[in-house]
Short mmCIF file of C-alpha atoms in Angstrom, two decimals:
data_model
loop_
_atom_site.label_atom_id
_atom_site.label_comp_id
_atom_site.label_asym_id
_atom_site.label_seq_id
_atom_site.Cartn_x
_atom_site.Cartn_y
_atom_site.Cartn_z
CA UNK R 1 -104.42 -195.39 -93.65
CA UNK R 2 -101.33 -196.27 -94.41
CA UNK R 3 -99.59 -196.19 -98.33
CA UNK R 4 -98.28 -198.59 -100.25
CA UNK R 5 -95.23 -198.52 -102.73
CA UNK R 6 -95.06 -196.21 -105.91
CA UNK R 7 -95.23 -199.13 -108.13
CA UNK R 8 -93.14 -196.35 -110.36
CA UNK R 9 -90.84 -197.16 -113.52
CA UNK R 10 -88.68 -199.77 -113.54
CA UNK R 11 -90.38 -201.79 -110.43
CA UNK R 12 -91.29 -205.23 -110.95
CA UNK R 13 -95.31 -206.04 -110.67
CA UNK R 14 -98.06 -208.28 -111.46
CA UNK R 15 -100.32 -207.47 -114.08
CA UNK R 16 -103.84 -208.67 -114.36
CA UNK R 17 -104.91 -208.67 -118.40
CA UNK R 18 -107.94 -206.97 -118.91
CA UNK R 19 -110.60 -209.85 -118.95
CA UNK R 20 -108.46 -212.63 -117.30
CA UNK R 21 -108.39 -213.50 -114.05
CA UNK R 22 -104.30 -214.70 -113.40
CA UNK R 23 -101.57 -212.18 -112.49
CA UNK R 24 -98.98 -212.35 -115.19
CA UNK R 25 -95.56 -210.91 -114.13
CA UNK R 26 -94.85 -207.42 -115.68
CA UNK R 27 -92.10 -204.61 -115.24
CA UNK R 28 -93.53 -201.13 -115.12
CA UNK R 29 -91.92 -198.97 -118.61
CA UNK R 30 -93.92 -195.77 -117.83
CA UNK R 31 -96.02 -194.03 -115.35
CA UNK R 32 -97.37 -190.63 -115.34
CA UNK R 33 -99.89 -189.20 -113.71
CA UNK R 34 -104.01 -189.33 -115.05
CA UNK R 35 -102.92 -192.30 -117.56
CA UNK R 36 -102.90 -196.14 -117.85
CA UNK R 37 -99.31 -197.18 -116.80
CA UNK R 38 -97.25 -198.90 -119.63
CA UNK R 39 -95.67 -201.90 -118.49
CA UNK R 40 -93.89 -204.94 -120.19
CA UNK R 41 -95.21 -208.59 -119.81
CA UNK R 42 -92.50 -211.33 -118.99
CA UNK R 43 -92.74 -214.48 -120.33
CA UNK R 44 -92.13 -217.37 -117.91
CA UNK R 45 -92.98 -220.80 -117.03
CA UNK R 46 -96.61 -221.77 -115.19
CA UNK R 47 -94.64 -222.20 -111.67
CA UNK R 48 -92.27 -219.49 -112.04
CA UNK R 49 -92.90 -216.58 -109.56
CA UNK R 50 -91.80 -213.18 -109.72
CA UNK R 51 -89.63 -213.03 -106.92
CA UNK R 52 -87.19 -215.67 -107.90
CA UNK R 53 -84.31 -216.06 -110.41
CA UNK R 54 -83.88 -217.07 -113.96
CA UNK R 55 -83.74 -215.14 -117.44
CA UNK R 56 -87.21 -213.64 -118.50
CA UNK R 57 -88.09 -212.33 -121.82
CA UNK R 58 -90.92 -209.41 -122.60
CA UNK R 59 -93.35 -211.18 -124.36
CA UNK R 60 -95.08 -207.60 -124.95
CA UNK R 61 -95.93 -204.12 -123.68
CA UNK R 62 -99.16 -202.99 -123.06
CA UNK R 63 -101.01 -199.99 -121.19
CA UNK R 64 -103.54 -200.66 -117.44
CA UNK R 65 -104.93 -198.75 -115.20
CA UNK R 66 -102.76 -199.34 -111.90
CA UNK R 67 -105.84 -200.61 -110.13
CA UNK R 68 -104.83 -203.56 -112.20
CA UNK R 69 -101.27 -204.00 -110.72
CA UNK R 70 -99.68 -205.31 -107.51
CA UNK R 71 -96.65 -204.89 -106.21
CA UNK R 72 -93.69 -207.97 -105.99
CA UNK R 73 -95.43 -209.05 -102.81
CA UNK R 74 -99.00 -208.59 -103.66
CA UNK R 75 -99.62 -204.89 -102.23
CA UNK R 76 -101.67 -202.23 -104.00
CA UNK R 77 -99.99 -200.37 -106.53
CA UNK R 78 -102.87 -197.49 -107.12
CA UNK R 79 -103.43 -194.78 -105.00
CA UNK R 80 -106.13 -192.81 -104.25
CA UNK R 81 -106.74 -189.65 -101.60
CA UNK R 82 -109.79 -188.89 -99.65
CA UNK R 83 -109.69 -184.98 -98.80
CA UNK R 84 -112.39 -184.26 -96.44
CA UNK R 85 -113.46 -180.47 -95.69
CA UNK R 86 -115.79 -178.15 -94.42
CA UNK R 87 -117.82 -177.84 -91.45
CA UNK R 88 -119.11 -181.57 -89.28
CA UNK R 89 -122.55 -180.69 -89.61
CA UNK R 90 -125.45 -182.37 -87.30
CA UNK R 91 -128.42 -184.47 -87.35
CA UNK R 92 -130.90 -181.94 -86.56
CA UNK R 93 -130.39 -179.17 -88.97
CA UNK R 94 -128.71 -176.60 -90.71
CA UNK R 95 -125.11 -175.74 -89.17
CA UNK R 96 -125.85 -172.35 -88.20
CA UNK R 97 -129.48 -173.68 -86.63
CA UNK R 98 -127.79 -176.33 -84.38
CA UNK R 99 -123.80 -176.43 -84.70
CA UNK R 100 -121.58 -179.24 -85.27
CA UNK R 101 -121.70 -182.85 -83.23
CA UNK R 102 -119.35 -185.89 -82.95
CA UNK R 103 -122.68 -187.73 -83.25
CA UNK R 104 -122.99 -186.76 -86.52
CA UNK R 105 -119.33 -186.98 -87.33
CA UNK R 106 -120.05 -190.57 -86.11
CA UNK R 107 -122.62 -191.61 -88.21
CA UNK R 108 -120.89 -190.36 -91.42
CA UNK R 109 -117.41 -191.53 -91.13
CA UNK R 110 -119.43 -195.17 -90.74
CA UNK R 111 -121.34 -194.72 -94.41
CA UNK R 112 -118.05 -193.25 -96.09
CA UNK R 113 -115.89 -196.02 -94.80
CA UNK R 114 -118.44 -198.63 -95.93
CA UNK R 115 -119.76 -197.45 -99.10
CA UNK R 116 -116.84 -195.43 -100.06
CA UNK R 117 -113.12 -196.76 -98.67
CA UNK R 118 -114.00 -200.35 -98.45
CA UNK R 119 -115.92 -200.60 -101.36
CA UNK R 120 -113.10 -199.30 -103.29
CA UNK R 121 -110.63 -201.65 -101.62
CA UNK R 122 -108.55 -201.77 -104.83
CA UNK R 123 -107.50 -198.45 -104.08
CA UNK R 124 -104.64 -197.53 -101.54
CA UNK R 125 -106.36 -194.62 -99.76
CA UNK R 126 -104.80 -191.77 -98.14
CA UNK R 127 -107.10 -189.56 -95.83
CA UNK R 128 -106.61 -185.89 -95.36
CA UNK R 129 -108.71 -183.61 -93.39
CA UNK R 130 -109.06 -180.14 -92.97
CA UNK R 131 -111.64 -178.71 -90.83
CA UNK R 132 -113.00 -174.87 -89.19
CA UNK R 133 -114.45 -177.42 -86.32
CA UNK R 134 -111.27 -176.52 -84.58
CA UNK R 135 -113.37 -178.39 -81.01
CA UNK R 136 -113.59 -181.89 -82.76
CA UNK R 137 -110.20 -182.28 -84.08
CA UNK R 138 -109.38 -185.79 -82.21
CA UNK R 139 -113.07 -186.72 -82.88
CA UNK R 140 -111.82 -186.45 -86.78
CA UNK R 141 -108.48 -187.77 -86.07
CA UNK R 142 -110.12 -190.97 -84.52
CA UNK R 143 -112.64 -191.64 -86.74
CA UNK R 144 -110.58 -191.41 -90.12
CA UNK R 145 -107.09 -191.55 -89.49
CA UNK R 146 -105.98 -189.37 -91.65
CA UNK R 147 -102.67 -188.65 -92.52
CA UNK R 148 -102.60 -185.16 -92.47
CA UNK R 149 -105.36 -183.12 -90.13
CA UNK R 150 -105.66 -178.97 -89.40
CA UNK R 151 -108.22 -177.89 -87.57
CA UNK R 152 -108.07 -173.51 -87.93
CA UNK R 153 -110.40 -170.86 -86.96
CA UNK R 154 -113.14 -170.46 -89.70
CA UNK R 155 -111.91 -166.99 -91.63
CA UNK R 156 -114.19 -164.00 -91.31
CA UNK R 157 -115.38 -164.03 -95.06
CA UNK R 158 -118.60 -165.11 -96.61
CA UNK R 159 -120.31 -168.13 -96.74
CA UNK R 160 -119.50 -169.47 -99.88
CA UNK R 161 -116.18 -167.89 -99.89
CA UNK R 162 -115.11 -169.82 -96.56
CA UNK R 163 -117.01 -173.26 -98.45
CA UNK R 164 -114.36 -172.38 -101.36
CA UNK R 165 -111.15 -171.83 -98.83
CA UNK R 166 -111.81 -175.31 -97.36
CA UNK R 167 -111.96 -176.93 -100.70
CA UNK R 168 -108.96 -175.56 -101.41
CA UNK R 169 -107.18 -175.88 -98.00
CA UNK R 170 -107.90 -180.11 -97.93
CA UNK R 171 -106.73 -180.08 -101.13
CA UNK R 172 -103.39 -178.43 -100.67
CA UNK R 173 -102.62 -181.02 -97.81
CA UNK R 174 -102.61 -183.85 -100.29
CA UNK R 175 -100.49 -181.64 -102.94
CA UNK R 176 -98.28 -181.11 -100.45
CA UNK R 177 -97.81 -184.90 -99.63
CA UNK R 178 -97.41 -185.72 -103.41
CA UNK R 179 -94.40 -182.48 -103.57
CA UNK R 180 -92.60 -184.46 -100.65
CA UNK R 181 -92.62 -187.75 -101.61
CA UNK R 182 -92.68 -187.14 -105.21
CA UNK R 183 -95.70 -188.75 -106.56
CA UNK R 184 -99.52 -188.22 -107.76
CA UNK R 185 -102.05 -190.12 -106.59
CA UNK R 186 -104.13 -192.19 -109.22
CA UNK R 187 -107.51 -190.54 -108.23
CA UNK R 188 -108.29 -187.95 -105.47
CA UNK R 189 -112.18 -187.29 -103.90
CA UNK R 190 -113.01 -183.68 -102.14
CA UNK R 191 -115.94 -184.85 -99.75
CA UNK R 192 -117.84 -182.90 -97.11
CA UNK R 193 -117.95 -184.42 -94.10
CA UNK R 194 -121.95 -183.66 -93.25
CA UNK R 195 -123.13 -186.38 -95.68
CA UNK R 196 -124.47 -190.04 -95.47
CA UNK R 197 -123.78 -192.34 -98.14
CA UNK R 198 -126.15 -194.75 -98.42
CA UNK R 199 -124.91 -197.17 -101.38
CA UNK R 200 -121.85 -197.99 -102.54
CA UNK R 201 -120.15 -195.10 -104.61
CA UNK R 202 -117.43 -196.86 -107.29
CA UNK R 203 -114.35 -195.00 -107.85
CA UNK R 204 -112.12 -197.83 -109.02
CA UNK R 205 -113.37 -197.84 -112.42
CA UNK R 206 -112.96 -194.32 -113.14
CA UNK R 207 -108.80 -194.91 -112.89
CA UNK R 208 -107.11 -192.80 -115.04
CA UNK R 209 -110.05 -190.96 -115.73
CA UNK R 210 -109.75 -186.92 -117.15
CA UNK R 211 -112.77 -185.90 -115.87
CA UNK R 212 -114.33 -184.16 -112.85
CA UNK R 213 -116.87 -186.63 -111.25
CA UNK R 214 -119.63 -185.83 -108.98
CA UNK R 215 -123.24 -186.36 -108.83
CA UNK R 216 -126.03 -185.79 -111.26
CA UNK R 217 -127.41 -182.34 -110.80
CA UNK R 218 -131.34 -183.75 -110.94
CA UNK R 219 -130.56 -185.81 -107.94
CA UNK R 220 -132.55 -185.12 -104.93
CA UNK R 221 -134.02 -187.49 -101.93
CA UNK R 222 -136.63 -186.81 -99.04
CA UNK R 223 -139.00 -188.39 -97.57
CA UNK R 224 -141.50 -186.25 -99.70
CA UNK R 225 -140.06 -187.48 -103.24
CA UNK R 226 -139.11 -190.05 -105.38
CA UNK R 227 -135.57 -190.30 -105.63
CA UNK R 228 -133.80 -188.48 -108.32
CA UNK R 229 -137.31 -186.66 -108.79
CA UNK R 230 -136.47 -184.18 -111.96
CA UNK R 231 -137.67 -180.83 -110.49
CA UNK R 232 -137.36 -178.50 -113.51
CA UNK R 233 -140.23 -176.19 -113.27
CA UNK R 234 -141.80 -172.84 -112.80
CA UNK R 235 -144.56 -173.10 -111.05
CA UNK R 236 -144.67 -171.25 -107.78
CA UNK R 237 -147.01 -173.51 -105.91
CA UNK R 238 -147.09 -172.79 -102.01
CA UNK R 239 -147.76 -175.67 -100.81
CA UNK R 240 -145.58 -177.57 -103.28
CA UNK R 241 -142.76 -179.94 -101.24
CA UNK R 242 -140.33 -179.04 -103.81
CA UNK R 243 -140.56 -175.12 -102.34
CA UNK R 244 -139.99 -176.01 -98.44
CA UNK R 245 -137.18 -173.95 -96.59
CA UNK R 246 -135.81 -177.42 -95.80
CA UNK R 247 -136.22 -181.12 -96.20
CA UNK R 248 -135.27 -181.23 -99.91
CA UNK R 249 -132.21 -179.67 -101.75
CA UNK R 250 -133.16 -179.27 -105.05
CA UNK R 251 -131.19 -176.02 -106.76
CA UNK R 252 -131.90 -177.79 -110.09
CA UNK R 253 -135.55 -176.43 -109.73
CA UNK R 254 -133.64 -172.88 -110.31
CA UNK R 255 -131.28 -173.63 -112.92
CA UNK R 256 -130.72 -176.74 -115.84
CA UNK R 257 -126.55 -176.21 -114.50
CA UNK R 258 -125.00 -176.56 -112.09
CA UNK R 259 -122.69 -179.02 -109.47
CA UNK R 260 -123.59 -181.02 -106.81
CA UNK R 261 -121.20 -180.24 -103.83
CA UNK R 262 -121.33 -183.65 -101.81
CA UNK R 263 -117.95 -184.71 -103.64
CA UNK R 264 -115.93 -184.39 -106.55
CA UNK R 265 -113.69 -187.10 -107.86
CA UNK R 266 -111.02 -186.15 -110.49
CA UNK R 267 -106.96 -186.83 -111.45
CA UNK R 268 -104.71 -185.64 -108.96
CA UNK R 269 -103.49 -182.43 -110.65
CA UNK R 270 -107.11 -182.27 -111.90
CA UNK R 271 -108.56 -181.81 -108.38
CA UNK R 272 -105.87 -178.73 -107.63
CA UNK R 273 -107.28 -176.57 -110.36
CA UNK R 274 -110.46 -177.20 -109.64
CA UNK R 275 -110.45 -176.52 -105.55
CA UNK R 276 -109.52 -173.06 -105.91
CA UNK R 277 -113.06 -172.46 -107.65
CA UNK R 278 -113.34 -170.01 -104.49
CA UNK R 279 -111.20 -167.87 -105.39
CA UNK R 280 -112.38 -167.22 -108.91
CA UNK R 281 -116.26 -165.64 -106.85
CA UNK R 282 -115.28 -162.14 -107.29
CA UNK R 283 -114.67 -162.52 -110.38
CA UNK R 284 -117.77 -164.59 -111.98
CA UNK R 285 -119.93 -162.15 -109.88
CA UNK R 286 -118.68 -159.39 -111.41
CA UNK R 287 -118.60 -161.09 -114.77
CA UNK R 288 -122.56 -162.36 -114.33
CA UNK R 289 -124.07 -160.58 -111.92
CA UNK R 290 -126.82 -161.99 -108.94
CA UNK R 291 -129.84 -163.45 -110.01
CA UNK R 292 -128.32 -163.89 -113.76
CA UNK R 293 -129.02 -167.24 -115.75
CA UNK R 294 -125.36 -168.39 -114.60
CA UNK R 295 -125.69 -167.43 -111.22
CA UNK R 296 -129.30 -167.46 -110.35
CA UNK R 297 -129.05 -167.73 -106.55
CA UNK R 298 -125.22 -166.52 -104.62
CA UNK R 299 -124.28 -170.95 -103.58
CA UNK R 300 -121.32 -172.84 -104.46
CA UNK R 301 -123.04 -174.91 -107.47
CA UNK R 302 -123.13 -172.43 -109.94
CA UNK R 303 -119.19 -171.52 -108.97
CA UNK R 304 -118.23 -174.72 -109.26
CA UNK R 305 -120.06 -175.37 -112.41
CA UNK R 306 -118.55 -171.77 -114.14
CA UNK R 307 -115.01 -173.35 -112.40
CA UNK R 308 -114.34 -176.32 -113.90
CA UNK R 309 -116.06 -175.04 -117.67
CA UNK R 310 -113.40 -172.28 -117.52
CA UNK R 311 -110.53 -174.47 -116.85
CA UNK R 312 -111.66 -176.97 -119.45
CA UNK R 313 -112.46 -179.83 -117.67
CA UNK R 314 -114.74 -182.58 -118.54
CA UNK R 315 -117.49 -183.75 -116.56
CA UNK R 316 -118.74 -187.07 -115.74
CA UNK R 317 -121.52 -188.20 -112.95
CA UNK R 318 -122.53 -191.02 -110.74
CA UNK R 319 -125.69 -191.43 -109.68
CA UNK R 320 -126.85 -192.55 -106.26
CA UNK R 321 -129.36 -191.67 -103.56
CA UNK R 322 -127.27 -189.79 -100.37
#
């Protein structure tokens, strides 16, 4: 998807007051990245646009988020990256039961553009993608355009381990974007491509935000449960639905902490510290141990949780059924 303009310091813009609905003409005073941008209202007359000539005066300075800014000729001023990672997935199964398919690729790029990209369509999006799917490459390429795609063999390391390496790997593509052009983005998403989102998932509100988003760890849906069915217990009941192999992910039935691992949502330089969560694994399983109250079973949502804790960052949810 293509970019827009920096809408950086000294640019001319149109500001929309919080609570009004006009565009009042504005110069931007200060911009950095994770915080409302300080600009400077002009004062002018009713029929006076931005683009013409005459003396202004600032009338007053004030602070937005830049999802409430345009550029001189009406483009989006914030900017937001979508770094996809991981394995496709399918729509039979787990991937080592059945692979990856472009089906499935299909039918999730379709929910994510919907409930995700459009929805948010005050947000210049950037797409980057990283897969180990090395086989459906163009299938990626064609149905996200992103700006920035490697497709690599999967390293031989563990399970969680290689989950980690792709956070961080999608990640670095959009850091290395921002180090070229010499920006941040105003809000970046790590997202797994095997998901289906079925309702609209609001990131524009959340600009600047300094916490790590995701969803609410007592979240669950199947066909079995209510959704967002609490499952904190200990009874080991057989033929309880909430103990099936499959058809329900529910690690909150294990532990009271934990993170979701659909998507995170955070501040540029917020979202770098947190993606290389894989790489701090030796270390919190040497620290904890298996099987200990912080790591009760070896998955990613007990890293990620002991992650972003250590590096002090806030966290905030959304809830929705995926």
């Amino acid at each position: 998807m293509a970019t827009t303009s920096s809408c950086g310091r000294g640019s001319q813009v149109w500001a929309r007051i919080t609570g009004g609905e006009k565009w009042q003409k504005a110069e931007v005073i200060q911009r950095e990245p994770g915080k409302e941008v300080v600009v400077a209202l002009f004062e002018a007359g009713a029929e006076a646009h931005l683009l013409g000539s005459g003396n202004r005066s600032i009338s007053s300075r004030t602070s937005l988020p830049a999802t409430a800014l345009r550029t001189r000729l009406g483009g989006l001023c914030a900017r937001a990256a979508l770094c996809l990672f991981g394995r496709v997935g399918n729509l039979h199964g787990k991937f080592h039961e059945a692979g990856s398919s472009s089906e499935a690729l299909e039918v999730s790029a379709h929910s994510v553009w919907e409930n995700v990209l459009r929805v948010n369509s005050d947000l210049a999006w950037d797409i980057f993608a990283h897969t180990w799917d090395e086989p459906l490459a163009s299938a990626i390429s064609e149905a996200y355009s992103p700006v920035s795609l490697v497709a690599e063999p999967q390293p031989k390391i563990g399970d969680v381990e290689s989950f980690g390496e792709a956070c961080r790997r999608s990640v670095l593509l959009k850091a290395e974007k921002e180090a070229r052009e010499g920006f941040h983005y105003d809000l970046a998403v790590l997202m797994r491509y095997d998901i289906f989102v079925r309702r609209p998932l609001h990131f524009s509100s959340l600009v600047p935000t300094d916490r790590l988003w995701t969803g609410y760890w007592c979240s669950i849906h199947a066909e079995d449960l209510s959704v967002r069915e609490i499952v904190l217990t200990e009874d080991q009941i057989e033929g309880d639905v909430r103990f099936r192999a499959s058809g329900v992910l529910a690690p909150s039935q294990f532990s009271a902490t934990g993170l979701h691992d659909f998507w995170f949502a955070s501040a540029s330089r917020d979202l770098d510290r947190f993606a290389s969560w894989g790489q701090a694994v030796p270390g919190y399983r040497e620290r904890y141990g298996l099987s200990s109250n912080a790591i009760p079973v070896h998955v990613g949502h007990f890293y990620t949780y002991l992650h972003a804790r250590d590096i002090g960052l806030r966290l905030g949810y959304l809830g929705i059924s995926y």
